[in-house]
Amino acid sequence: MKVLLVDDDHEVREALSQTLELADIHALSAGSFLEAKDHISADFEGIIVSDIRMPGRDGFYLLDHSSRLDRDLPVILLTGEGDIPMAVRAMSLGAFGFLEKPCSAKDLLAVVERALHVREMVLENRRLKVQIETGDPAARLIFGISPQADALRIRARAAAQAGTDVLVSGAPGSGVSKIAEVVHLGSQRAKGPFEKRAAAGLDRSDLAELWDLCSAGTLFLDEIGALTMDAQVALMDLMDRGGAKLIGGTTQDLSKRVQQGQFSSDLFYRLDIMTLRIPALSERPEDIPVIFRHYVVQAAEQAGQAMPDIPDELLADLVARDWPGNARALMSEAMRLVLGLGSEGLSDQGELGLTERLAQVERSFLVEALGKAGGQARLAAEALKIPRKTFYDKLAKYSLKPEDFRKQD
């Protein structure tokens, strides 16, 4: 990110540039609107700081030009003859900030850093939107930068291309139905119907009707373990008949239900041919900021609200949490931010002592290391630069198991 400085006074430009460079902010200098305009575009990775009074095109003209190219491009206006009417005009025309020269380095950096943060968020949100609207379904709809997220995208594509029946599992709130839809959209049946139904309460006739409805598409049964034994037998008969493809979703360990005689072993092993396990957010903390920003954009659009600022301390707090509610809970947190309701988690964090908060951060580092190492404890311990015994002691302390982080075959 950079700052485009526009001022016809060379000494002022140099002074402002030095102030920014000392704060590790890259500065571009221009002596007029004509020099500056070639740098200004809708995808300009930075902000503009411009004098108002300049020969030829003044700062207000530059502000209008920038707004027409990109209304979300922050422009901070400077003047040596500032007054209240001029400041009001600047802000009414969409200026991000207004400063009177000479301004202190502290005042300048405060507004510049805030504008840069807003610009970074805007550009990142646009990149996310492009990702959503283009590319394959796995890339568009499965967010995250972790190895686990990459593995899930690869597995979802493989399941879609295989054309077999699929079992999707994950903790409550992890987005089982969303992953099922990704598999459908990536398959040759993408143009066919995709019917989502809760398995609980479905009988033979319900299943037969749904199966016929999805003959050219996909039937997703959420919490498939809730089917009665009679419905399970009926479902297997329909699968033998052919037609629709089945995706079963579960938040339970179906293998245990098979052992307990509560789920058909035949149906389980048919689905177990192609399985997708969704990693919990606690296993991939590095994905939390990426997913949260996406949900904030989504929530702002749904609520018709402006995109809010996301404080760094909020992101740090989100990463430190366990998130038993997974993506669904993170989505609720995003909506709270958009609606200005604050963060329940931050208030909870405020009640914790230093020891508890440090423990949460330590656990997140362990989870991240295990995730990146694919569940290999030795590699994770080496990455954290701690003895293996110490590493295992910490795993026991936080009830973490390396095998839970190993990739699926």
Short mmCIF file of C-alpha atoms in Angstrom, two decimals:
data_model
loop_
_atom_site.label_atom_id
_atom_site.label_comp_id
_atom_site.label_asym_id
_atom_site.label_seq_id
_atom_site.Cartn_x
_atom_site.Cartn_y
_atom_site.Cartn_z
CA MET A 1 0.00 0.00 0.00
CA LYS A 2 1.19 3.50 -0.79
CA VAL A 3 0.29 7.18 -0.53
CA LEU A 4 0.07 9.47 -3.54
CA LEU A 5 1.13 12.96 -2.40
CA VAL A 6 -0.10 15.82 -4.57
CA ASP A 7 1.12 19.35 -3.82
CA ASP A 8 2.60 22.07 -6.01
CA ASP A 9 5.03 23.08 -3.24
CA HIS A 10 8.14 20.90 -3.61
CA GLU A 11 9.31 21.47 -0.03
CA VAL A 12 5.94 20.48 1.39
CA ARG A 13 5.92 17.32 -0.72
CA GLU A 14 9.40 16.42 0.49
CA ALA A 15 8.48 17.02 4.14
CA LEU A 16 5.31 14.93 3.88
CA SER A 17 7.15 12.20 2.00
CA GLN A 18 9.86 11.99 4.67
CA THR A 19 7.25 11.77 7.42
CA LEU A 20 5.57 8.85 5.65
CA GLU A 21 8.81 7.06 4.76
CA LEU A 22 9.97 7.25 8.39
CA ALA A 23 6.73 5.42 9.26
CA ASP A 24 7.53 2.75 6.63
CA ILE A 25 4.80 4.03 4.29
CA HIS A 26 5.75 4.21 0.63
CA ALA A 27 5.07 7.64 -0.92
CA LEU A 28 4.60 8.74 -4.54
CA SER A 29 4.94 12.45 -5.28
CA ALA A 30 3.21 14.61 -7.87
CA GLY A 31 3.31 18.39 -8.32
CA SER A 32 -0.09 18.75 -9.96
CA PHE A 33 -3.28 16.98 -10.92
CA LEU A 34 -1.88 16.29 -14.38
CA GLU A 35 1.11 14.47 -12.86
CA ALA A 36 -1.09 12.59 -10.42
CA LYS A 37 -3.94 11.46 -12.67
CA ASP A 38 -1.98 8.68 -14.36
CA HIS A 39 -1.52 7.00 -10.98
CA ILE A 40 -5.21 7.16 -10.06
CA SER A 41 -7.37 4.19 -10.99
CA ALA A 42 -10.11 1.97 -9.57
CA ASP A 43 -7.52 -0.60 -8.50
CA PHE A 44 -4.99 1.89 -7.07
CA GLU A 45 -3.37 0.13 -4.12
CA GLY A 46 -3.21 3.07 -1.81
CA ILE A 47 -4.70 6.43 -0.90
CA ILE A 48 -4.30 10.07 -1.94
CA VAL A 49 -3.19 13.07 0.11
CA SER A 50 -3.67 16.28 -1.85
CA ASP A 51 -3.38 20.01 -1.36
CA ILE A 52 -6.59 21.89 -2.17
CA ARG A 53 -5.17 25.10 -3.65
CA MET A 54 -3.00 24.29 -6.68
CA PRO A 55 -2.55 25.99 -10.06
CA GLY A 56 -4.88 24.54 -12.71
CA ARG A 57 -6.94 21.67 -11.38
CA ASP A 58 -7.29 22.00 -7.60
CA GLY A 59 -7.77 19.40 -4.89
CA PHE A 60 -11.56 19.47 -5.18
CA TYR A 61 -11.28 18.60 -8.86
CA LEU A 62 -8.88 15.76 -8.00
CA LEU A 63 -11.36 14.52 -5.37
CA ASP A 64 -14.19 14.53 -7.91
CA HIS A 65 -12.03 12.77 -10.51
CA SER A 66 -11.00 10.10 -8.02
CA SER A 67 -14.57 9.56 -6.84
CA ARG A 68 -15.78 9.01 -10.39
CA LEU A 69 -13.10 6.35 -10.91
CA ASP A 70 -13.58 4.72 -7.52
CA ARG A 71 -15.88 6.13 -4.85
CA ASP A 72 -14.10 3.97 -2.25
CA LEU A 73 -10.66 5.50 -2.89
CA PRO A 74 -9.78 7.57 0.22
CA VAL A 75 -8.69 11.15 -0.49
CA ILE A 76 -7.32 13.33 2.32
CA LEU A 77 -7.29 17.06 1.58
CA LEU A 78 -4.76 19.58 2.92
CA THR A 79 -4.89 23.36 2.92
CA GLY A 80 -2.91 26.21 4.39
CA GLU A 81 -5.97 28.41 4.46
CA GLY A 82 -8.47 26.01 5.96
CA ASP A 83 -11.73 27.18 7.43
CA ILE A 84 -14.96 25.55 8.51
CA PRO A 85 -16.88 26.07 5.21
CA MET A 86 -14.00 24.55 3.24
CA ALA A 87 -13.82 21.56 5.57
CA VAL A 88 -17.58 21.06 5.33
CA ARG A 89 -17.39 21.21 1.53
CA ALA A 90 -14.50 18.72 1.47
CA MET A 91 -16.34 16.21 3.64
CA SER A 92 -19.64 16.65 1.78
CA LEU A 93 -17.84 15.84 -1.48
CA GLY A 94 -16.58 12.61 0.00
CA ALA A 95 -13.13 13.47 1.34
CA PHE A 96 -11.86 10.86 3.78
CA GLY A 97 -10.17 13.49 5.90
CA PHE A 98 -9.28 17.17 6.07
CA LEU A 99 -6.09 18.61 7.60
CA GLU A 100 -4.78 22.14 7.87
CA LYS A 101 -1.13 22.80 6.97
CA PRO A 102 1.23 22.66 8.63
CA CYS A 103 -0.05 19.51 10.33
CA SER A 104 1.88 17.50 12.85
CA ALA A 105 3.36 14.14 11.89
CA LYS A 106 1.12 12.53 14.53
CA ASP A 107 -2.08 13.97 13.04
CA LEU A 108 -1.03 13.13 9.48
CA LEU A 109 -0.05 9.54 10.25
CA ALA A 110 -3.21 8.92 12.27
CA VAL A 111 -5.54 9.74 9.38
CA VAL A 112 -3.25 8.18 6.73
CA GLU A 113 -2.95 4.87 8.58
CA ARG A 114 -6.70 4.73 9.10
CA ALA A 115 -7.30 5.44 5.40
CA LEU A 116 -4.77 2.81 4.34
CA HIS A 117 -6.47 0.23 6.53
CA VAL A 118 -9.87 1.05 5.01
CA ARG A 119 -8.41 0.87 1.49
CA GLU A 120 -6.78 -2.49 2.20
CA MET A 121 -10.11 -3.85 3.40
CA VAL A 122 -11.96 -2.54 0.32
CA LEU A 123 -9.49 -4.11 -2.10
CA GLU A 124 -9.46 -7.42 -0.21
CA ASN A 125 -13.26 -7.53 -0.24
CA ARG A 126 -13.27 -6.92 -3.98
CA ARG A 127 -10.81 -9.76 -4.50
CA LEU A 128 -13.06 -12.03 -2.42
CA LYS A 129 -16.07 -11.01 -4.51
CA VAL A 130 -14.22 -11.80 -7.74
CA GLN A 131 -13.25 -15.17 -6.29
CA ILE A 132 -16.90 -15.83 -5.49
CA GLU A 133 -18.11 -14.88 -8.97
CA THR A 134 -15.43 -16.67 -10.98
CA GLY A 135 -13.56 -19.93 -10.96
CA ASP A 136 -14.62 -23.39 -9.94
CA PRO A 137 -17.12 -23.90 -7.11
CA ALA A 138 -14.48 -25.13 -4.66
CA ALA A 139 -12.39 -21.98 -5.19
CA ARG A 140 -15.45 -19.73 -5.04
CA LEU A 141 -17.16 -21.16 -2.00
CA ILE A 142 -14.52 -22.76 0.24
CA PHE A 143 -12.55 -20.00 1.95
CA GLY A 144 -9.23 -20.25 3.69
CA ILE A 145 -5.47 -20.17 3.19
CA SER A 146 -4.56 -23.12 5.42
CA PRO A 147 -3.34 -26.54 4.22
CA GLN A 148 -6.62 -27.96 5.56
CA ALA A 149 -8.65 -25.59 3.39
CA ASP A 150 -6.54 -26.51 0.35
CA ALA A 151 -7.05 -30.21 1.09
CA LEU A 152 -10.80 -29.72 1.43
CA ARG A 153 -10.99 -27.94 -1.94
CA ILE A 154 -9.00 -30.75 -3.60
CA ARG A 155 -11.18 -33.42 -1.99
CA ALA A 156 -14.39 -31.61 -3.00
CA ARG A 157 -13.25 -31.43 -6.62
CA ALA A 158 -12.33 -35.12 -6.55
CA ALA A 159 -15.74 -36.05 -5.12
CA ALA A 160 -17.50 -33.98 -7.77
CA GLN A 161 -15.53 -35.51 -10.64
CA ALA A 162 -15.90 -39.07 -9.33
CA GLY A 163 -19.65 -38.93 -9.70
CA THR A 164 -20.16 -41.33 -6.77
CA ASP A 165 -22.36 -40.99 -3.72
CA VAL A 166 -20.64 -38.93 -1.02
CA LEU A 167 -20.57 -38.57 2.76
CA VAL A 168 -19.77 -35.10 4.15
CA SER A 169 -19.00 -34.86 7.85
CA GLY A 170 -18.11 -32.01 10.13
CA ALA A 171 -18.75 -30.51 13.53
CA PRO A 172 -22.04 -28.62 14.10
CA GLY A 173 -21.98 -25.29 12.29
CA SER A 174 -19.07 -26.24 10.02
CA GLY A 175 -21.09 -25.91 6.80
CA VAL A 176 -21.87 -29.49 5.80
CA SER A 177 -24.68 -28.47 3.43
CA LYS A 178 -22.46 -25.84 1.80
CA ILE A 179 -19.76 -28.40 1.00
CA ALA A 180 -22.43 -30.73 -0.37
CA GLU A 181 -23.55 -27.96 -2.71
CA VAL A 182 -19.95 -27.38 -3.81
CA VAL A 183 -19.71 -31.06 -4.78
CA HIS A 184 -22.96 -30.81 -6.73
CA LEU A 185 -21.94 -27.62 -8.54
CA GLY A 186 -18.61 -29.14 -9.53
CA SER A 187 -20.17 -32.30 -10.92
CA GLN A 188 -21.65 -33.14 -14.31
CA ARG A 189 -25.05 -32.83 -12.64
CA ALA A 190 -24.58 -29.14 -11.84
CA LYS A 191 -27.42 -28.09 -14.15
CA GLY A 192 -29.77 -30.59 -12.52
CA PRO A 193 -31.73 -30.03 -9.30
CA PHE A 194 -30.05 -29.93 -5.91
CA GLU A 195 -32.53 -30.79 -3.17
CA LYS A 196 -31.60 -30.33 0.49
CA ARG A 197 -33.67 -32.12 3.10
CA ALA A 198 -33.32 -32.96 6.77
CA ALA A 199 -33.26 -36.74 7.01
CA ALA A 200 -35.21 -36.89 10.27
CA GLY A 201 -38.84 -37.84 9.69
CA LEU A 202 -38.50 -38.93 6.06
CA ASP A 203 -40.24 -42.18 5.20
CA ARG A 204 -40.22 -44.47 2.14
CA SER A 205 -42.68 -42.39 0.14
CA ASP A 206 -40.85 -39.13 0.92
CA LEU A 207 -37.55 -40.60 -0.24
CA ALA A 208 -39.07 -42.04 -3.43
CA GLU A 209 -40.60 -38.65 -4.30
CA LEU A 210 -37.31 -36.83 -3.67
CA TRP A 211 -35.34 -39.44 -5.60
CA ASP A 212 -37.51 -39.01 -8.69
CA LEU A 213 -37.29 -35.22 -8.36
CA CYS A 214 -33.48 -35.45 -8.40
CA SER A 215 -33.14 -38.05 -11.15
CA ALA A 216 -30.86 -35.71 -13.11
CA GLY A 217 -29.36 -34.05 -10.09
CA THR A 218 -28.32 -34.52 -6.47
CA LEU A 219 -30.21 -35.29 -3.27
CA PHE A 220 -28.59 -34.04 -0.06
CA LEU A 221 -29.86 -35.59 3.18
CA ASP A 222 -28.68 -33.65 6.20
CA GLU A 223 -27.99 -35.69 9.35
CA ILE A 224 -28.50 -38.89 7.40
CA GLY A 225 -27.94 -40.84 10.59
CA ALA A 226 -31.43 -39.75 11.72
CA LEU A 227 -33.14 -41.94 9.08
CA THR A 228 -35.11 -44.83 10.49
CA MET A 229 -33.82 -48.30 9.66
CA ASP A 230 -36.78 -48.81 7.31
CA ALA A 231 -35.98 -45.54 5.51
CA GLN A 232 -32.34 -46.61 5.21
CA VAL A 233 -33.37 -49.84 3.50
CA ALA A 234 -35.64 -47.90 1.17
CA LEU A 235 -32.83 -45.48 0.35
CA MET A 236 -30.47 -48.33 -0.56
CA ASP A 237 -33.14 -49.76 -2.89
CA LEU A 238 -33.38 -46.38 -4.61
CA MET A 239 -29.58 -46.18 -4.94
CA ASP A 240 -29.59 -49.63 -6.54
CA ARG A 241 -32.20 -48.40 -8.99
CA GLY A 242 -29.96 -45.55 -10.13
CA GLY A 243 -30.92 -42.03 -11.14
CA ALA A 244 -30.14 -39.40 -8.53
CA LYS A 245 -26.83 -39.12 -6.72
CA LEU A 246 -26.82 -39.03 -2.95
CA ILE A 247 -24.81 -36.82 -0.63
CA GLY A 248 -25.23 -37.64 3.03
CA GLY A 249 -24.36 -35.10 5.67
CA THR A 250 -23.56 -35.80 9.30
CA THR A 251 -22.17 -34.17 12.42
CA GLN A 252 -21.94 -37.57 14.12
CA ASP A 253 -19.50 -40.45 13.88
CA LEU A 254 -21.57 -42.83 11.73
CA SER A 255 -19.08 -45.67 12.22
CA LYS A 256 -19.96 -45.69 15.92
CA ARG A 257 -23.66 -45.73 15.09
CA VAL A 258 -23.00 -48.75 12.86
CA GLN A 259 -21.29 -50.51 15.77
CA GLN A 260 -24.25 -49.67 17.98
CA GLY A 261 -26.67 -51.10 15.41
CA GLN A 262 -28.27 -47.69 14.82
CA PHE A 263 -27.14 -47.23 11.22
CA SER A 264 -26.98 -49.67 8.32
CA SER A 265 -23.46 -50.94 7.66
CA ASP A 266 -24.36 -51.45 3.98
CA LEU A 267 -25.44 -47.82 3.59
CA PHE A 268 -22.44 -46.58 5.55
CA TYR A 269 -19.90 -48.43 3.42
CA ARG A 270 -21.57 -47.23 0.21
CA LEU A 271 -21.16 -43.65 1.35
CA ASP A 272 -17.74 -44.23 2.90
CA ILE A 273 -16.25 -44.80 -0.57
CA MET A 274 -16.02 -41.01 -0.99
CA THR A 275 -15.89 -38.97 2.20
CA LEU A 276 -15.17 -35.33 2.96
CA ARG A 277 -14.38 -34.18 6.48
CA ILE A 278 -14.65 -30.46 7.12
CA PRO A 279 -11.90 -29.30 9.51
CA ALA A 280 -13.12 -27.29 12.48
CA LEU A 281 -12.08 -23.65 12.78
CA SER A 282 -10.02 -24.54 15.85
CA GLU A 283 -7.84 -26.72 13.60
CA ARG A 284 -7.09 -23.89 11.18
CA PRO A 285 -6.97 -20.54 13.02
CA GLU A 286 -5.18 -18.85 10.11
CA ASP A 287 -8.40 -19.17 8.10
CA ILE A 288 -10.53 -17.28 10.63
CA PRO A 289 -9.66 -13.71 9.46
CA VAL A 290 -10.24 -14.66 5.80
CA ILE A 291 -13.60 -16.31 6.47
CA PHE A 292 -14.69 -13.56 8.87
CA ARG A 293 -14.01 -10.79 6.35
CA HIS A 294 -16.07 -12.68 3.78
CA TYR A 295 -18.96 -12.96 6.23
CA VAL A 296 -18.73 -9.26 7.09
CA VAL A 297 -19.03 -8.35 3.40
CA GLN A 298 -21.97 -10.72 3.04
CA ALA A 299 -23.68 -9.40 6.18
CA ALA A 300 -23.20 -5.76 5.13
CA GLU A 301 -24.81 -6.45 1.75
CA GLN A 302 -27.73 -8.29 3.35
CA ALA A 303 -28.32 -5.57 5.93
CA GLY A 304 -27.82 -2.72 3.46
CA GLN A 305 -25.09 -1.30 5.67
CA ALA A 306 -21.72 0.24 4.85
CA MET A 307 -18.72 -2.03 5.18
CA PRO A 308 -17.47 -1.54 8.78
CA ASP A 309 -13.87 -1.27 9.89
CA ILE A 310 -12.50 -4.53 11.32
CA PRO A 311 -10.08 -3.70 14.15
CA ASP A 312 -6.89 -5.73 14.38
CA GLU A 313 -7.62 -6.47 18.04
CA LEU A 314 -10.95 -8.04 17.04
CA LEU A 315 -9.23 -10.32 14.52
CA ALA A 316 -6.68 -11.32 17.13
CA ASP A 317 -9.49 -12.12 19.54
CA LEU A 318 -11.32 -14.20 16.94
CA VAL A 319 -8.21 -16.24 16.17
CA ALA A 320 -7.68 -16.99 19.87
CA ARG A 321 -11.15 -18.49 20.36
CA ASP A 322 -12.05 -22.18 20.08
CA TRP A 323 -15.23 -21.64 17.99
CA PRO A 324 -17.29 -24.69 18.97
CA GLY A 325 -20.03 -23.25 16.76
CA ASN A 326 -17.61 -23.07 13.81
CA ALA A 327 -18.59 -21.13 10.68
CA ARG A 328 -22.15 -20.52 11.84
CA ALA A 329 -20.94 -18.82 15.02
CA LEU A 330 -18.38 -16.79 13.05
CA MET A 331 -21.14 -15.66 10.70
CA SER A 332 -23.21 -14.47 13.68
CA GLU A 333 -20.19 -12.53 14.95
CA ALA A 334 -19.88 -10.83 11.55
CA MET A 335 -23.54 -9.80 11.60
CA ARG A 336 -23.11 -8.38 15.10
CA LEU A 337 -20.23 -6.24 13.86
CA VAL A 338 -22.20 -4.97 10.86
CA LEU A 339 -25.21 -4.09 13.03
CA GLY A 340 -23.00 -2.33 15.57
CA LEU A 341 -23.90 -4.73 18.39
CA GLY A 342 -20.31 -5.29 19.48
CA SER A 343 -18.57 -8.58 20.09
CA GLU A 344 -19.75 -10.98 22.75
CA GLY A 345 -16.36 -12.64 22.64
CA LEU A 346 -14.48 -9.44 23.42
CA SER A 347 -16.54 -8.89 26.54
CA ASP A 348 -15.91 -12.50 27.54
CA GLN A 349 -12.21 -12.03 26.91
CA GLY A 350 -12.21 -9.00 29.14
CA GLU A 351 -13.30 -11.20 32.05
CA LEU A 352 -10.38 -13.59 31.55
CA GLY A 353 -7.10 -13.17 33.34
CA LEU A 354 -3.72 -12.95 31.65
CA THR A 355 -3.03 -16.66 32.21
CA GLU A 356 -6.27 -17.72 30.51
CA ARG A 357 -5.77 -15.42 27.55
CA LEU A 358 -2.17 -16.59 27.06
CA ALA A 359 -3.42 -20.18 27.20
CA GLN A 360 -5.86 -19.49 24.38
CA VAL A 361 -3.09 -18.01 22.24
CA GLU A 362 -0.75 -20.95 23.04
CA ARG A 363 -3.43 -23.43 22.04
CA SER A 364 -4.00 -21.62 18.73
CA PHE A 365 -0.26 -21.90 17.95
CA LEU A 366 -0.33 -25.63 18.67
CA VAL A 367 -3.37 -26.10 16.44
CA GLU A 368 -1.80 -24.10 13.63
CA ALA A 369 1.48 -26.06 13.83
CA LEU A 370 -0.33 -29.42 13.80
CA GLY A 371 -2.43 -28.33 10.87
CA LYS A 372 0.54 -27.23 8.80
CA ALA A 373 2.41 -30.43 9.69
CA GLY A 374 -0.53 -32.60 8.68
CA GLY A 375 -0.78 -34.06 12.16
CA GLN A 376 2.89 -35.08 12.35
CA ALA A 377 3.85 -34.23 15.91
CA ARG A 378 7.61 -34.31 15.28
CA LEU A 379 7.38 -31.72 12.49
CA ALA A 380 5.00 -29.55 14.50
CA ALA A 381 7.32 -29.58 17.51
CA GLU A 382 10.29 -28.67 15.30
CA ALA A 383 8.33 -25.80 13.73
CA LEU A 384 7.57 -24.42 17.19
CA LYS A 385 11.19 -25.03 18.28
CA ILE A 386 10.26 -26.84 21.48
CA PRO A 387 11.32 -30.32 22.77
CA ARG A 388 9.00 -33.12 21.71
CA LYS A 389 8.18 -34.06 25.30
CA THR A 390 7.18 -30.47 26.04
CA PHE A 391 5.10 -30.49 22.88
CA TYR A 392 3.24 -33.65 23.92
CA ASP A 393 2.70 -32.25 27.42
CA LYS A 394 1.06 -29.19 25.91
CA LEU A 395 -1.09 -31.33 23.62
CA ALA A 396 -2.33 -33.24 26.65
CA LYS A 397 -2.96 -29.97 28.48
CA TYR A 398 -5.30 -28.76 25.72
CA SER A 399 -6.74 -32.21 24.81
CA LEU A 400 -5.31 -32.05 21.28
CA LYS A 401 -4.65 -35.22 19.28
CA PRO A 402 -2.24 -35.22 16.29
CA GLU A 403 -4.35 -37.80 14.42
CA ASP A 404 -7.24 -35.31 14.27
CA PHE A 405 -5.11 -33.13 12.00
CA ARG A 406 -4.02 -35.78 9.53
CA LYS A 407 -5.25 -35.41 5.99
CA GLN A 408 -7.73 -37.82 4.52
CA ASP A 409 -6.46 -40.37 2.02
#
